[in-house]
Tab-separated table of C-alpha atoms and ligand atoms in Angstrom:
chain	number	residue	atom	x	y	z
A	228	MET	CA	-29.661	3.843	0.403
A	229	THR	CA	-33.525	4.416	1.570
A	230	GLY	CA	-33.794	0.990	2.070
A	231	THR	CA	-31.223	1.574	4.968
A	232	ILE	CA	-32.751	4.485	6.690
A	233	ASN	CA	-36.631	3.342	6.188
A	234	ASP	CA	-35.528	-0.341	7.753
A	235	GLY	CA	-33.765	1.355	10.762
A	236	TRP	CA	-30.332	0.397	10.095
A	237	ILE	CA	-27.613	2.667	10.514
A	238	SER	CA	-24.763	0.994	12.353
A	239	SER	CA	-23.294	-2.072	11.348
A	240	GLN	CA	-25.904	-4.347	12.508
A	241	GLY	CA	-28.377	-5.158	9.555
A	242	PRO	CA	-27.636	-6.838	6.284
A	243	PHE	CA	-27.027	-4.482	4.653
A	244	VAL	CA	-22.885	-4.837	5.705
A	245	GLN	CA	-22.921	-8.860	5.116
A	246	ARG	CA	-24.593	-8.344	1.393
A	247	PHE	CA	-22.086	-5.753	0.450
A	248	GLU	CA	-19.580	-7.825	1.237
A	249	ARG	CA	-21.112	-11.345	-0.024
A	250	ALA	CA	-21.140	-9.666	-3.127
A	251	PHE	CA	-17.926	-7.529	-3.665
A	252	ALA	CA	-16.413	-11.033	-2.445
A	253	ASP	CA	-18.227	-13.222	-5.275
A	254	TYR	CA	-17.078	-10.092	-7.604
A	255	HIS	CA	-13.029	-10.836	-7.067
A	256	GLY	CA	-13.532	-14.641	-6.298
A	257	SER	CA	-11.957	-15.048	-2.426
A	258	ALA	CA	-14.742	-16.312	-0.226
A	259	HIS	CA	-14.867	-13.956	2.153
A	260	GLY	CA	-15.083	-10.362	3.429
A	261	VAL	CA	-14.907	-8.313	5.339
A	262	ALA	CA	-15.860	-4.482	5.192
A	263	CYS	CA	-14.199	-1.343	7.502
A	264	GLY	CA	-14.627	1.810	7.701
A	265	SER	CA	-11.621	2.687	5.447
A	266	GLY	CA	-8.261	1.393	3.022
A	267	THR	CA	-5.946	2.069	6.016
A	268	ALA	CA	-8.482	0.475	8.527
A	269	ALA	CA	-7.950	-2.736	6.144
A	270	LEU	CA	-4.581	-3.007	5.734
A	271	THR	CA	-3.960	-2.925	9.573
A	272	LEU	CA	-6.909	-5.017	10.096
A	273	ALA	CA	-5.457	-7.615	7.472
A	274	LEU	CA	-1.873	-7.153	9.731
A	275	ARG	CA	-2.934	-7.913	13.132
A	276	ALA	CA	-4.987	-10.949	11.854
A	277	LEU	CA	-1.681	-12.529	10.282
A	278	GLY	CA	-0.369	-11.551	13.842
A	279	VAL	CA	1.894	-9.305	12.374
A	280	GLY	CA	3.546	-7.106	15.736
A	281	PRO	CA	6.564	-5.773	17.233
A	282	GLY	CA	9.640	-6.818	16.683
A	283	ASP	CA	8.638	-7.796	13.467
A	284	GLU	CA	9.759	-6.589	10.124
A	285	VAL	CA	6.948	-6.038	6.613
A	286	ILE	CA	8.104	-5.343	3.083
A	287	VAL	CA	6.769	-2.322	1.727
A	288	PRO	CA	7.205	-0.571	-1.522
A	289	GLU	CA	9.218	2.456	-2.370
A	290	PHE	CA	6.837	4.056	-3.728
A	291	THR	CA	3.035	3.720	-2.418
A	292	MET	CA	0.788	5.917	-0.287
A	293	ILE	CA	2.099	6.592	3.168
A	294	ALA	CA	-1.330	4.133	4.749
A	295	CYS	CA	0.982	1.217	3.249
A	296	ALA	CA	3.855	1.978	6.114
A	297	TRP	CA	1.108	3.339	8.606
A	298	ALA	CA	-0.830	0.475	8.318
A	299	VAL	CA	2.216	-1.257	9.291
A	300	THR	CA	3.788	1.313	11.976
A	301	TYR	CA	0.211	1.475	13.322
A	302	THR	CA	1.008	-2.238	14.995
A	303	GLY	CA	4.200	-1.601	16.268
A	304	ALA	CA	6.341	-3.621	13.118
A	305	THR	CA	8.636	-1.973	10.937
A	306	PRO	CA	8.471	-1.453	7.633
A	307	VAL	CA	11.212	-2.183	5.068
A	308	PHE	CA	11.168	-0.457	2.162
A	309	VAL	CA	11.460	-1.551	-1.774
A	310	ASP	CA	12.470	0.213	-4.230
A	311	CYS	CA	9.949	-0.324	-7.404
A	312	ALA	CA	10.805	-1.226	-11.111
A	313	ASP	CA	9.849	0.827	-14.287
A	314	ASP	CA	5.935	-0.249	-14.245
A	315	MET	CA	6.299	1.538	-10.557
A	316	ASN	CA	5.238	-1.413	-8.520
A	317	ILE	CA	7.899	-2.909	-5.869
A	318	ASP	CA	10.227	-4.816	-7.809
A	319	VAL	CA	10.058	-7.863	-7.614
A	320	THR	CA	14.217	-8.490	-8.256
A	321	ARG	CA	15.372	-6.812	-5.094
A	322	ILE	CA	12.956	-8.154	-2.237
A	323	GLU	CA	15.566	-10.730	-1.057
A	324	GLU	CA	17.905	-8.887	-0.126
A	325	LYS	CA	15.481	-7.015	2.185
A	326	ILE	CA	14.321	-10.886	3.804
A	327	THR	CA	14.943	-11.121	7.135
A	328	PRO	CA	15.037	-13.507	9.945
A	329	ARG	CA	12.753	-10.969	11.593
A	330	THR	CA	10.294	-10.431	8.279
A	331	LYS	CA	7.206	-11.782	8.536
A	332	ALA	CA	5.267	-10.250	5.461
A	333	ILE	CA	5.059	-8.937	2.008
A	334	MET	CA	2.735	-5.611	0.774
A	335	PRO	CA	2.024	-6.464	-2.722
A	336	VAL	CA	0.656	-2.539	-4.179
A	337	HIS	CA	-0.873	-2.124	-7.256
A	338	ILE	CA	-0.188	0.734	-8.323
A	339	TYR	CA	-2.136	3.079	-9.790
A	340	GLY	CA	-4.226	0.017	-11.368
A	341	ARG	CA	-1.899	-2.307	-12.862
A	342	ARG	CA	-0.794	-5.419	-11.172
A	343	CYS	CA	2.233	-6.865	-9.444
A	344	SER	CA	4.370	-9.662	-10.502
A	345	MET	CA	2.199	-11.824	-7.787
A	346	ALA	CA	3.051	-15.250	-9.161
A	347	ALA	CA	7.052	-14.093	-8.421
A	348	ILE	CA	5.384	-12.230	-5.227
A	349	MET	CA	4.065	-15.598	-3.742
A	350	ASP	CA	7.190	-17.589	-4.781
A	351	ILE	CA	9.187	-15.579	-2.393
A	352	ALA	CA	6.802	-15.793	-0.108
A	353	PHE	CA	6.476	-19.688	-0.119
A	354	GLU	CA	10.107	-19.857	0.406
A	355	TYR	CA	10.827	-17.679	3.082
A	356	ASN	CA	7.656	-18.619	4.690
A	357	LEU	CA	6.278	-14.443	4.597
A	358	ARG	CA	2.533	-14.243	4.686
A	359	VAL	CA	1.125	-11.820	1.916
A	360	VAL	CA	-0.676	-8.532	2.503
A	361	GLU	CA	-2.306	-7.148	-1.048
A	362	ASP	CA	-3.017	-3.553	-1.320
A	363	SER	CA	-5.971	-3.286	-4.425
A	364	ALA	CA	-6.874	-0.517	-2.542
A	365	GLU	CA	-6.416	1.157	-6.474
A	366	ALA	CA	-7.139	-2.167	-8.535
A	367	ILE	CA	-10.808	-3.083	-7.705
A	368	GLY	CA	-11.854	-5.261	-10.384
A	369	VAL	CA	-8.585	-7.084	-10.113
A	370	ARG	CA	-8.818	-10.656	-8.353
A	371	PRO	CA	-6.038	-11.260	-5.226
A	372	VAL	CA	-4.096	-13.321	-5.109
A	373	GLY	CA	-2.599	-13.236	-1.874
A	374	ASP	CA	-3.446	-14.149	1.996
A	375	ILE	CA	-5.708	-11.230	2.239
A	376	ALA	CA	-6.122	-8.362	-0.052
A	377	CYS	CA	-7.146	-4.988	1.550
A	378	PHE	CA	-9.763	-2.670	-1.006
A	379	SER	CA	-10.720	1.308	-0.566
A	380	LEU	CA	-13.990	3.351	-1.104
A	381	TYR	CA	-12.956	6.190	-0.380
A	382	ALA	CA	-14.306	9.443	-2.603
A	383	ASN	CA	-11.519	9.244	-5.510
A	384	LYS	CA	-11.291	4.957	-5.433
A	385	ILE	CA	-12.577	3.814	-8.573
A	386	ILE	CA	-16.116	2.561	-6.647
A	387	THR	CA	-16.884	4.072	-3.281
A	388	ALA	CA	-18.499	4.192	0.483
A	389	GLY	CA	-17.604	8.240	1.008
A	390	GLU	CA	-15.311	6.066	2.696
A	391	GLY	CA	-14.464	2.586	3.881
A	392	GLY	CA	-12.467	-0.122	3.336
A	393	ILE	CA	-13.075	-4.345	2.521
A	394	CYS	CA	-10.638	-7.242	3.020
A	395	LEU	CA	-10.598	-10.157	1.380
A	396	THR	CA	-9.479	-13.707	2.137
A	397	ASP	CA	-10.407	-17.528	1.356
A	398	ASP	CA	-9.251	-18.324	4.733
A	399	PRO	CA	-12.628	-18.745	6.607
A	400	ARG	CA	-9.519	-18.483	9.925
A	401	LEU	CA	-8.451	-15.424	8.863
A	402	ALA	CA	-11.942	-14.211	8.275
A	403	ALA	CA	-13.218	-14.279	11.160
A	404	GLN	CA	-9.823	-13.146	12.917
A	405	LEU	CA	-10.579	-9.851	10.919
A	406	ALA	CA	-13.971	-9.299	12.096
A	407	HIS	CA	-13.147	-9.365	15.726
A	408	LEU	CA	-10.512	-7.312	15.019
A	409	ARG	CA	-13.100	-4.953	13.265
A	410	GLY	CA	-16.099	-5.024	16.417
A	411	MET	CA	-13.975	-4.682	19.563
A	412	ALA	CA	-12.304	-8.523	20.116
A	413	PHE	CA	-16.362	-9.110	21.634
A	414	THR	CA	-16.368	-12.950	22.515
A	415	ALA	CA	-19.701	-14.377	21.808
A	416	ASP	CA	-21.907	-14.282	25.082
A	417	HIS	CA	-21.083	-9.988	24.815
A	418	SER	CA	-19.618	-10.580	28.024
A	419	PHE	CA	-17.313	-7.406	27.664
A	420	LEU	CA	-14.088	-9.667	28.598
A	421	HIS	CA	-12.390	-8.578	25.670
A	422	LYS	CA	-9.044	-10.473	25.726
A	423	LYS	CA	-7.023	-8.903	22.248
A	424	LEU	CA	-6.442	-5.173	21.590
A	425	ALA	CA	-8.290	-4.401	18.589
A	426	TYR	CA	-10.425	-1.959	17.006
A	427	ASN	CA	-13.681	-0.146	16.007
A	428	PHE	CA	-12.958	-0.132	12.464
A	429	ARG	CA	-16.594	-1.051	11.773
A	430	MET	CA	-18.328	-0.172	8.519
A	431	THR	CA	-22.319	2.134	8.517
A	432	ALA	CA	-24.958	0.385	7.172
A	433	MET	CA	-25.300	3.507	5.210
A	434	GLN	CA	-21.618	3.205	3.586
A	435	ALA	CA	-21.871	-0.691	2.279
A	436	ALA	CA	-25.900	0.277	0.409
A	437	VAL	CA	-24.330	2.721	-1.077
A	438	ALA	CA	-20.883	0.762	-2.488
A	439	LEU	CA	-23.120	-2.102	-3.175
A	440	ALA	CA	-24.966	-0.423	-5.597
A	441	GLN	CA	-21.624	-0.097	-7.157
A	442	VAL	CA	-20.407	-3.616	-7.025
A	443	GLU	CA	-23.891	-4.351	-8.724
A	444	ARG	CA	-22.404	-2.152	-11.774
A	445	LEU	CA	-19.214	-2.659	-11.600
A	446	ASP	CA	-18.564	-4.389	-14.904
A	447	ASP	CA	-20.589	-1.108	-16.643
A	448	ILE	CA	-17.783	1.243	-14.060
A	449	LEU	CA	-14.682	-0.676	-15.371
A	450	ALA	CA	-15.982	-0.514	-18.571
A	451	ALA	CA	-16.447	3.237	-18.561
A	452	ARG	CA	-13.364	3.656	-16.982
A	453	ARG	CA	-11.584	1.150	-20.094
A	454	GLU	CA	-13.153	3.709	-22.391
A	455	ILE	CA	-11.797	7.148	-20.270
A	456	GLU	CA	-8.166	5.125	-20.671
A	457	ARG	CA	-7.891	4.488	-24.334
A	458	ARG	CA	-9.374	8.325	-25.417
A	459	TYR	CA	-6.617	9.745	-23.118
A	460	ASP	CA	-3.619	7.764	-24.693
A	461	LEU	CA	-5.831	8.892	-28.017
A	462	GLY	CA	-5.845	11.858	-27.211
A	463	LEU	CA	-2.057	12.143	-25.762
A	464	LYS	CA	0.147	9.808	-27.862
A	465	ASP	CA	1.739	12.028	-29.780
A	466	ILE	CA	2.870	15.036	-27.370
A	467	PRO	CA	6.604	14.206	-27.499
A	468	GLU	CA	6.784	15.906	-24.379
A	469	VAL	CA	4.223	13.985	-22.275
A	470	THR	CA	4.563	9.805	-21.728
A	471	VAL	CA	1.778	7.931	-22.392
A	472	MET	CA	1.677	5.136	-19.600
A	473	PRO	CA	1.895	1.216	-20.143
A	474	PRO	CA	-1.794	-0.639	-20.231
A	475	ARG	CA	-4.315	-0.866	-16.340
A	476	ASP	CA	-5.005	-4.018	-15.759
A	477	VAL	CA	-8.175	-1.461	-14.177
A	478	LEU	CA	-7.473	2.570	-14.462
A	479	TRP	CA	-7.866	4.095	-10.932
A	480	MET	CA	-6.278	7.740	-12.124
A	481	TYR	CA	-4.599	7.902	-15.905
A	482	ASP	CA	-0.966	8.293	-14.662
A	483	ILE	CA	1.433	10.109	-17.231
A	484	ARG	CA	4.786	11.737	-16.599
A	485	ALA	CA	5.863	15.170	-18.488
A	486	GLU	CA	8.099	17.173	-19.406
A	487	HIS	CA	8.146	20.782	-17.596
A	488	ARG	CA	5.384	19.238	-15.207
A	489	ASP	CA	5.086	21.886	-12.804
A	490	GLU	CA	5.038	24.313	-15.231
A	491	LEU	CA	1.548	22.580	-17.112
A	492	ARG	CA	0.267	21.917	-13.831
A	493	VAL	CA	0.071	26.252	-13.146
A	494	PHE	CA	-1.351	25.689	-17.027
A	495	LEU	CA	-4.094	22.973	-16.283
A	496	GLU	CA	-5.178	24.831	-12.920
A	497	GLY	CA	-5.589	28.228	-14.481
A	498	GLU	CA	-7.336	26.524	-16.821
A	499	GLY	CA	-9.211	24.844	-14.868
A	500	VAL	CA	-8.492	21.296	-15.034
A	501	GLU	CA	-7.367	19.946	-11.629
A	502	THR	CA	-4.197	17.110	-11.487
A	503	ARG	CA	-2.019	15.528	-9.057
A	504	LEU	CA	1.239	14.491	-8.055
A	505	PHE	CA	2.772	11.017	-7.266
A	506	PHE	CA	3.671	9.985	-4.159
A	507	LYS	CA	6.661	10.234	-2.664
A	508	PRO	CA	8.669	7.667	-2.219
A	509	MET	CA	8.221	6.334	1.725
A	510	SER	CA	11.412	6.339	2.895
A	511	ARG	CA	11.840	10.702	1.554
A	512	GLN	CA	9.162	11.044	4.372
A	513	PRO	CA	9.793	12.889	7.732
A	514	GLY	CA	8.728	9.769	9.547
A	515	TYR	CA	10.716	7.172	7.291
A	516	TYR	CA	13.867	9.574	5.995
A	517	THR	CA	16.614	7.128	5.631
A	518	PRO	CA	20.063	9.532	4.528
A	519	GLU	CA	21.812	6.379	3.507
A	520	TRP	CA	19.232	5.431	0.694
A	521	PRO	CA	21.192	6.426	-2.299
A	522	SER	CA	19.094	7.587	-5.735
A	523	LEU	CA	16.143	5.779	-6.041
A	524	ASN	CA	13.997	4.327	-9.143
A	525	ALA	CA	10.555	5.651	-7.194
A	526	SER	CA	12.107	9.215	-6.987
A	527	ARG	CA	12.350	9.351	-10.586
A	528	PHE	CA	8.591	8.801	-10.919
A	529	SER	CA	8.259	11.776	-8.093
A	530	ALA	CA	9.903	14.134	-10.077
A	531	ASP	CA	7.704	14.165	-13.543
A	532	GLY	CA	4.883	12.234	-12.615
A	533	LEU	CA	0.835	13.693	-12.517
A	534	TYR	CA	-2.541	12.062	-13.109
A	535	LEU	CA	-5.276	13.549	-14.676
A	536	PRO	CA	-8.712	14.195	-13.822
A	537	THR	CA	-10.562	9.845	-13.518
A	538	TYR	CA	-13.837	9.571	-12.559
A	539	THR	CA	-16.217	7.502	-13.816
A	540	ALA	CA	-19.483	10.062	-15.121
A	541	LEU	CA	-15.916	12.492	-17.244
A	542	THR	CA	-17.568	13.155	-20.082
A	543	PRO	CA	-15.707	12.661	-23.535
A	544	ALA	CA	-15.989	15.964	-23.936
A	545	ASP	CA	-14.140	16.864	-21.007
A	546	GLN	CA	-11.398	14.652	-21.769
A	547	ASP	CA	-10.874	16.254	-24.980
A	548	TYR	CA	-10.900	19.914	-22.957
A	549	VAL	CA	-7.943	18.419	-21.426
A	550	THR	CA	-6.019	16.870	-23.836
A	551	GLY	CA	-6.452	20.376	-26.278
A	552	LYS	CA	-5.096	22.095	-22.892
A	553	ILE	CA	-2.318	19.882	-22.888
A	554	ARG	CA	-1.689	19.660	-26.442
A	555	SER	CA	-1.812	23.915	-26.276
A	556	PHE	CA	1.205	23.913	-23.765
A	557	TYR	CA	3.273	21.874	-25.141
A	558	GLY	CA	2.235	24.093	-28.824
A	559	THR	CA	1.578	20.820	-30.244
A	560	ALA	CA	-1.245	20.960	-32.894
B	673	PLP	C1	-6.515	4.874	-1.126
B	673	PLP	C2	-5.016	4.047	-0.996
B	673	PLP	C3	-4.968	3.670	0.387
B	673	PLP	C4	-5.491	3.879	1.500
B	673	PLP	O1	-7.480	4.192	1.188
B	673	PLP	P1	-7.673	5.464	2.561
B	673	PLP	O2	-8.948	4.021	2.410
B	673	PLP	O3	-7.846	6.388	1.923
B	673	PLP	O4	-7.122	4.787	4.176
B	673	PLP	C5	-4.005	2.702	0.320
B	673	PLP	N1	-3.559	2.343	-0.173
B	673	PLP	C6	-3.766	2.599	-1.812
B	673	PLP	C7	-2.533	2.230	-2.170
B	673	PLP	C8	-4.064	3.490	-2.320
B	673	PLP	O5	-4.203	4.518	-2.932
């Protein structure tokens, strides 16, 4: 970190961004990494690099973060929503009914660190000749499969640069396209002739230095988070009102479903424990509101889900404090 400042590299020039891209791609077994300013920027770049634009449709899960739908809208394409299955990930059996001649891509999202059924999604993509943009924002450490995988380095993600994102791909042409669109579509001679509508979505060397230091420790970070998952599981498993969720491939946020969730949250807040709600379905968002939707599986999760404090430095004592407070709320010994 001080290296970046002492060397005078504070913009995206210099070796740090490339070193971070190389290390992150290597860790995930991908050929190329293109770092950018946020996970949302990564998704937008990925769609644009794959040629998604006005008139196209992209399959997006109902149960996800708004950035997924917005990235599609930013390109001028239309998101088409598919409900989630019982693992909260996109329901693979419901994708085909949403495919039209305009469908260009599928955007599976590994929700809360649980991997989607990528083999089934890749089969559908192959059959209908669709591209796959994987939203891996919550699944740092999980090996990508799609054409481009997009990660977020926002402050609450598994590793962070404060803000940041990165696209991974095995295709050198896509990697070049992602980098071109990220950096204002400058031509090689820097002649200020711009042939495409592009973006300044660059990552700074300072962000890259912060992120690189964590990639170097990523095995340890993921192992520490597995311990956090195990300890929460143990502390909560015999509370009848709490549903302990299936294991995760990597722990992002520790998610539970809870009876009297809203009262529980208020109680925990009073005890100094911050919790967060689950996502709200995309077709229930003002920008995408779809009144004709029948009941959604996604709505069930939004109604009683919450996640507990989760960060790599969380101590066992703090976890026990949290689970102890949840036990006392429900009157469980
Ligand atoms: C965090 C997140 C994003 C957005 O990443 P930013 O870096 O905040 O732009 C996108 N998708 C999912 C699933 C996320 O969790």
